[in-house]
Coordinates of C-alpha atoms in Angstrom, one line a residue:
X1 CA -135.9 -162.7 58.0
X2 CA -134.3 -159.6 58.7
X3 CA -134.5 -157.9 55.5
X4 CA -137.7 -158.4 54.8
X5 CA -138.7 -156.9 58.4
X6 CA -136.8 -153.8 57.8
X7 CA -138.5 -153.6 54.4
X8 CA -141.3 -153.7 56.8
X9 CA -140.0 -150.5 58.9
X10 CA -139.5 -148.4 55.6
X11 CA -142.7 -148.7 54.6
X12 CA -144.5 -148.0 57.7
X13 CA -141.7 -144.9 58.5
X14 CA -142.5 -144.2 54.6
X15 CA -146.4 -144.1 55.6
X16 CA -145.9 -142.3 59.2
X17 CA -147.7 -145.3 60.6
X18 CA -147.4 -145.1 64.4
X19 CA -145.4 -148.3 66.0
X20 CA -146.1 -149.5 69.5
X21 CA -143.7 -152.4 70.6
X22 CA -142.0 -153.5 73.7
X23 CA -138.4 -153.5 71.0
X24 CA -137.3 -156.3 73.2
X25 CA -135.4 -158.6 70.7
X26 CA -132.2 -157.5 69.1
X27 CA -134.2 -157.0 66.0
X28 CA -136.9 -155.0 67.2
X29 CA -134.3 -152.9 68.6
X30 CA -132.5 -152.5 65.1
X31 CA -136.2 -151.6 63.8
X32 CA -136.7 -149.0 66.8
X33 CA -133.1 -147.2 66.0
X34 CA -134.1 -147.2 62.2
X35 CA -137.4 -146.0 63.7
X36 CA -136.1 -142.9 65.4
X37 CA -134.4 -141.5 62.2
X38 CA -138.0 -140.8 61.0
X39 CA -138.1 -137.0 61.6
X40 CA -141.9 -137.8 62.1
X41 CA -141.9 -141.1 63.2
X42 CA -145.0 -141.4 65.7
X43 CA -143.2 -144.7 68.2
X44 CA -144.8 -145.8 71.8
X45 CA -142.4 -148.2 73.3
X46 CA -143.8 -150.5 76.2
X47 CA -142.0 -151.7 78.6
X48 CA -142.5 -154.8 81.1
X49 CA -141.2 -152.8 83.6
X50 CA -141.7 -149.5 85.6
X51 CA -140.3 -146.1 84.1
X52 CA -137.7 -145.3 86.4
X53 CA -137.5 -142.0 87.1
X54 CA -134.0 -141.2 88.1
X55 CA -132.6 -142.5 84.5
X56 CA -130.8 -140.0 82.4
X57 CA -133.4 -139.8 79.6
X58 CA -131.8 -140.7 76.4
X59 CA -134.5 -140.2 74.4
X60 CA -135.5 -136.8 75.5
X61 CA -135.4 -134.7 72.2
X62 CA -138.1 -137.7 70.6
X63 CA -140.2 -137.4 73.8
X64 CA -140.2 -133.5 73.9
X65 CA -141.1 -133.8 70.4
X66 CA -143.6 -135.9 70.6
X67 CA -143.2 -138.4 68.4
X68 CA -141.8 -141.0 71.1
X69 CA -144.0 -142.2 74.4
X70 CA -143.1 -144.5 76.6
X71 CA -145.9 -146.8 78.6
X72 CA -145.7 -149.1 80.9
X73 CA -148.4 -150.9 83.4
X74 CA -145.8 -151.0 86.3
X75 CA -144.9 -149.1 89.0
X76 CA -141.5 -147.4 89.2
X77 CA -140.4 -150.7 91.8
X78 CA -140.2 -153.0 89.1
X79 CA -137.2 -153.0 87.6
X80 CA -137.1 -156.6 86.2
X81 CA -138.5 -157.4 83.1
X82 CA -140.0 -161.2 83.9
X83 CA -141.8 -163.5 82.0
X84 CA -145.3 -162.6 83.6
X85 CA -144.5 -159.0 83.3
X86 CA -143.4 -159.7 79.7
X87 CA -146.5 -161.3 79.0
X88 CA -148.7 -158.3 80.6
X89 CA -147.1 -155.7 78.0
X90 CA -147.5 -157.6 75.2
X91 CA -151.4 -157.8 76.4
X92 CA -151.2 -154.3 76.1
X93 CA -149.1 -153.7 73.3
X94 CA -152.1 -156.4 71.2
X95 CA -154.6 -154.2 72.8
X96 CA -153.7 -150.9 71.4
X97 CA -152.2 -152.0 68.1
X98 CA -154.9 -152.2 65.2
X99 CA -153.1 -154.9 63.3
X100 CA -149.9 -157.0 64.3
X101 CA -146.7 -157.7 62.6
X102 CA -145.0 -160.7 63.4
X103 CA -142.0 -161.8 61.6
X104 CA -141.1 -164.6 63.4
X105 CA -143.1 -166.8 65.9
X106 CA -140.9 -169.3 67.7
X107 CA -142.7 -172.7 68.9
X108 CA -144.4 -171.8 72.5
X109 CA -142.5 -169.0 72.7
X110 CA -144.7 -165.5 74.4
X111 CA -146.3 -164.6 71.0
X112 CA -148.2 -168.0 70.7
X113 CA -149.2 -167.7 74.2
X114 CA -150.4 -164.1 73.1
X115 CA -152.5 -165.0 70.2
X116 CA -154.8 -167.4 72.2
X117 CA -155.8 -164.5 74.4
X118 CA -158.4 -162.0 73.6
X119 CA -156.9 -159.2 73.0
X120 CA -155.0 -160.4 70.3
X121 CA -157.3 -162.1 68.5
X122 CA -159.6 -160.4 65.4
X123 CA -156.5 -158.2 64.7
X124 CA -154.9 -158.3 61.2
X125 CA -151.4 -160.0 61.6
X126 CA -148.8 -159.4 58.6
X127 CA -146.0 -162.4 59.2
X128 CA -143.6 -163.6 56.4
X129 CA -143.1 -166.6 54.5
X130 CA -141.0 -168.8 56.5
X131 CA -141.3 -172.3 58.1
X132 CA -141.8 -171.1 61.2
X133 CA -144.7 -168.7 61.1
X134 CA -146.8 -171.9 59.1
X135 CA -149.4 -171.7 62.5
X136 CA -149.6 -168.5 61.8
X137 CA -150.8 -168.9 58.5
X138 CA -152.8 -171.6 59.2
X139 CA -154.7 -169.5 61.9
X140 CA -155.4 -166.8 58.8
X141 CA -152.5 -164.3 59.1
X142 CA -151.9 -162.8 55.7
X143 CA -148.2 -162.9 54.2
X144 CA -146.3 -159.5 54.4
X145 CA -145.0 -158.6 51.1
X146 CA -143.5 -155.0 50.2
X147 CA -145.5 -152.8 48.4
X148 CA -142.8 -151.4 46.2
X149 CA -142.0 -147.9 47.2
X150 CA -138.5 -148.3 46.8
X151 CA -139.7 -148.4 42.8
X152 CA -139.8 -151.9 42.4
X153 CA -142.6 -154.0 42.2
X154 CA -143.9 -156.0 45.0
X155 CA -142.0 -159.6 45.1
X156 CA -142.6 -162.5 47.2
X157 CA -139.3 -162.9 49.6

């Protein structure tokens, strides 16, 4: 699962494609770091917490540059991400996002509570051919398969 995911992160640092995420799980915080070597990588990281403000800033040559934003719903007081604030950025992150990439989707985990809201539903998904993401297929997500820029053809995974 991973490879193919970071064949995912080429292409769309390839293709300058803006990312929004909450990069919660240890692979979507591989995928951010990879993310960040893009000189002109557009990335808005959401969190399910407030910004706190008295945080050295880690990321401040990205955000003075523009190419990184952070966004949250929350006030500066929460500090804890929880499950309901969890759930309330990845509203947003669905919102925002014209398609969504899922490469996993675990059994009534937060992403199938996602997709049976709203805002989640009419977007594109990309997933990618595993056991687990069968509901996801079934529910018309479309298999993610590289596109070859590496100068290779396209291959099923």
């Amino acid at each position: 699962m991973e490879h193919p995911t970071y064949l995912w992160a080429l292409e769309q640092r390839a293709a300058g494609c803006c990312i929004i995420s909450g990069f919660h799980s240890m692979l979507e915080q591989s995928v951010f770091r990879y993310l960040l070597q893009g000189p002109e990588q557009p990335i808005i990281y959401a969190l399910g917490r407030g910004i706190q403000p008295n945080l050295r800033l880690e990321y401040e040559p990205e955000v003075t540059a523009g190419r990184l934003l952070f966004i949250t719903l929350f006030e500066a007081e929460v500090q804890t991400v929880t499950q309901d604030t969890a759930d309330i950025r990845n509203l947003l992150v669905a919102d925002l996002a014209d398609q969504i990439f899922i490469p996993y989707m675990a059994p009534h985990g937060n992403l199938t509570r996602l997709l049976q809201n709203v805002a989640a539903q009419g977007k594109p998904i990309l997933t990618l051919d595993i056991p687990e993401n069968r509901p996801l297929l079934e529910q018309g997500a479309t298999l993610f398969y590289p596109s070859g820029i590496l100068g290779r053809q396209s291959q099923r995974l």
